Amino acid sequence: MRVLIVEDEVRLAATVQDLLELNGYTADVCHDGESGLDNALTGIYDVVLLDVMLPKLDGFSVLRRLRAEGSATPVLMLTARSEVTDKVEGLDCGADYYLTKPFEPRELLACIRALTRRQPEIRSTDAMEYSDLRLEKSSFTLFCGQRSVRLSRKEYDMMELLMLNRELVLTKETLLLKIWGYESDAEDNNVEVYISFLRRKLTHLHSRVRIRTIRMVGYCLETAGE
Ligand code: CA
């Protein structure tokens, strides 16, 4: 596993690098946004740790450019506690997770493990996995262990979008556009209705996965007990 650390606080970057190397990772460090972006774009990293306040190019711009170039490398953003309000902006730019400084080494390691594990595994073109769930396209069926449930077309589309985006927040507007399309006169209410259908099915499956509501923003998946 190879981790890129983009952090201008030299001592913090070195501490994190030591921590990761002690735990079996290969870790490279960049101290500014431009070189961070160049390195991240090589595609050789399994995870990028990205500070927000950086010289030359800030973390949000790095992330936006990275996603615009089609990179799907998981990005863990690091930010000072005072910048917590930036969280939504970070998630909107395509961050996979947020950690506020100062953080515990164990917390950082757990996040990195989670991010490298949570890449949606597409075993065949037919099925997708997230946590204890498996979504099968040919049968529109959602599996959790021995249990399974059939989904309607719209429920399937919504679940697929949520699983593809993992812990990223999907806004109601995005769900409406992607599932109902521009032409439709569907409203936010439709999204809420289908979210409630899916929640019922997740409960029925005894899944650890929950659909979390981010007030005034949208929805994302989370796994209970993590
Ligand atoms: Ca900084």
JSON list of C-alpha atoms in Angstrom, two decimals, residues 7 18 29 45 87 90 94 98 182-183 188 197 214:
[
{"chain": "A", "resi": 7, "resn": "GLU", "atom": "CA", "xyz": [0.98, 18.47, 4.18]},
{"chain": "A", "resi": 18, "resn": "ASP", "atom": "CA", "xyz": [6.95, 7.53, 10.25]},
{"chain": "A", "resi": 29, "resn": "VAL", "atom": "CA", "xyz": [5.47, 13.44, 1.29]},
{"chain": "A", "resi": 45, "resn": "TYR", "atom": "CA", "xyz": [-1.15, 5.78, -4.66]},
{"chain": "A", "resi": 87, "resn": "LYS", "atom": "CA", "xyz": [-16.46, 19.75, 5.53]},
{"chain": "A", "resi": 90, "resn": "GLY", "atom": "CA", "xyz": [-14.63, 18.97, 0.86]},
{"chain": "A", "resi": 94, "resn": "GLY", "atom": "CA", "xyz": [-15.01, 14.49, -3.92]},
{"chain": "A", "resi": 98, "resn": "TYR", "atom": "CA", "xyz": [-12.46, 14.04, 6.72]},
{"chain": "A", "resi": 182, "resn": "TYR", "atom": "CA", "xyz": [-34.07, 16.55, -16.39]},
{"chain": "A", "resi": 183, "resn": "GLU", "atom": "CA", "xyz": [-37.41, 16.12, -18.09]},
{"chain": "A", "resi": 188, "resn": "ASP", "atom": "CA", "xyz": [-37.56, 16.10, -3.50]},
{"chain": "A", "resi": 197, "resn": "PHE", "atom": "CA", "xyz": [-38.35, 2.23, 0.93]},
{"chain": "A", "resi": 214, "resn": "ILE", "atom": "CA", "xyz": [-27.33, 15.00, 6.20]}
]
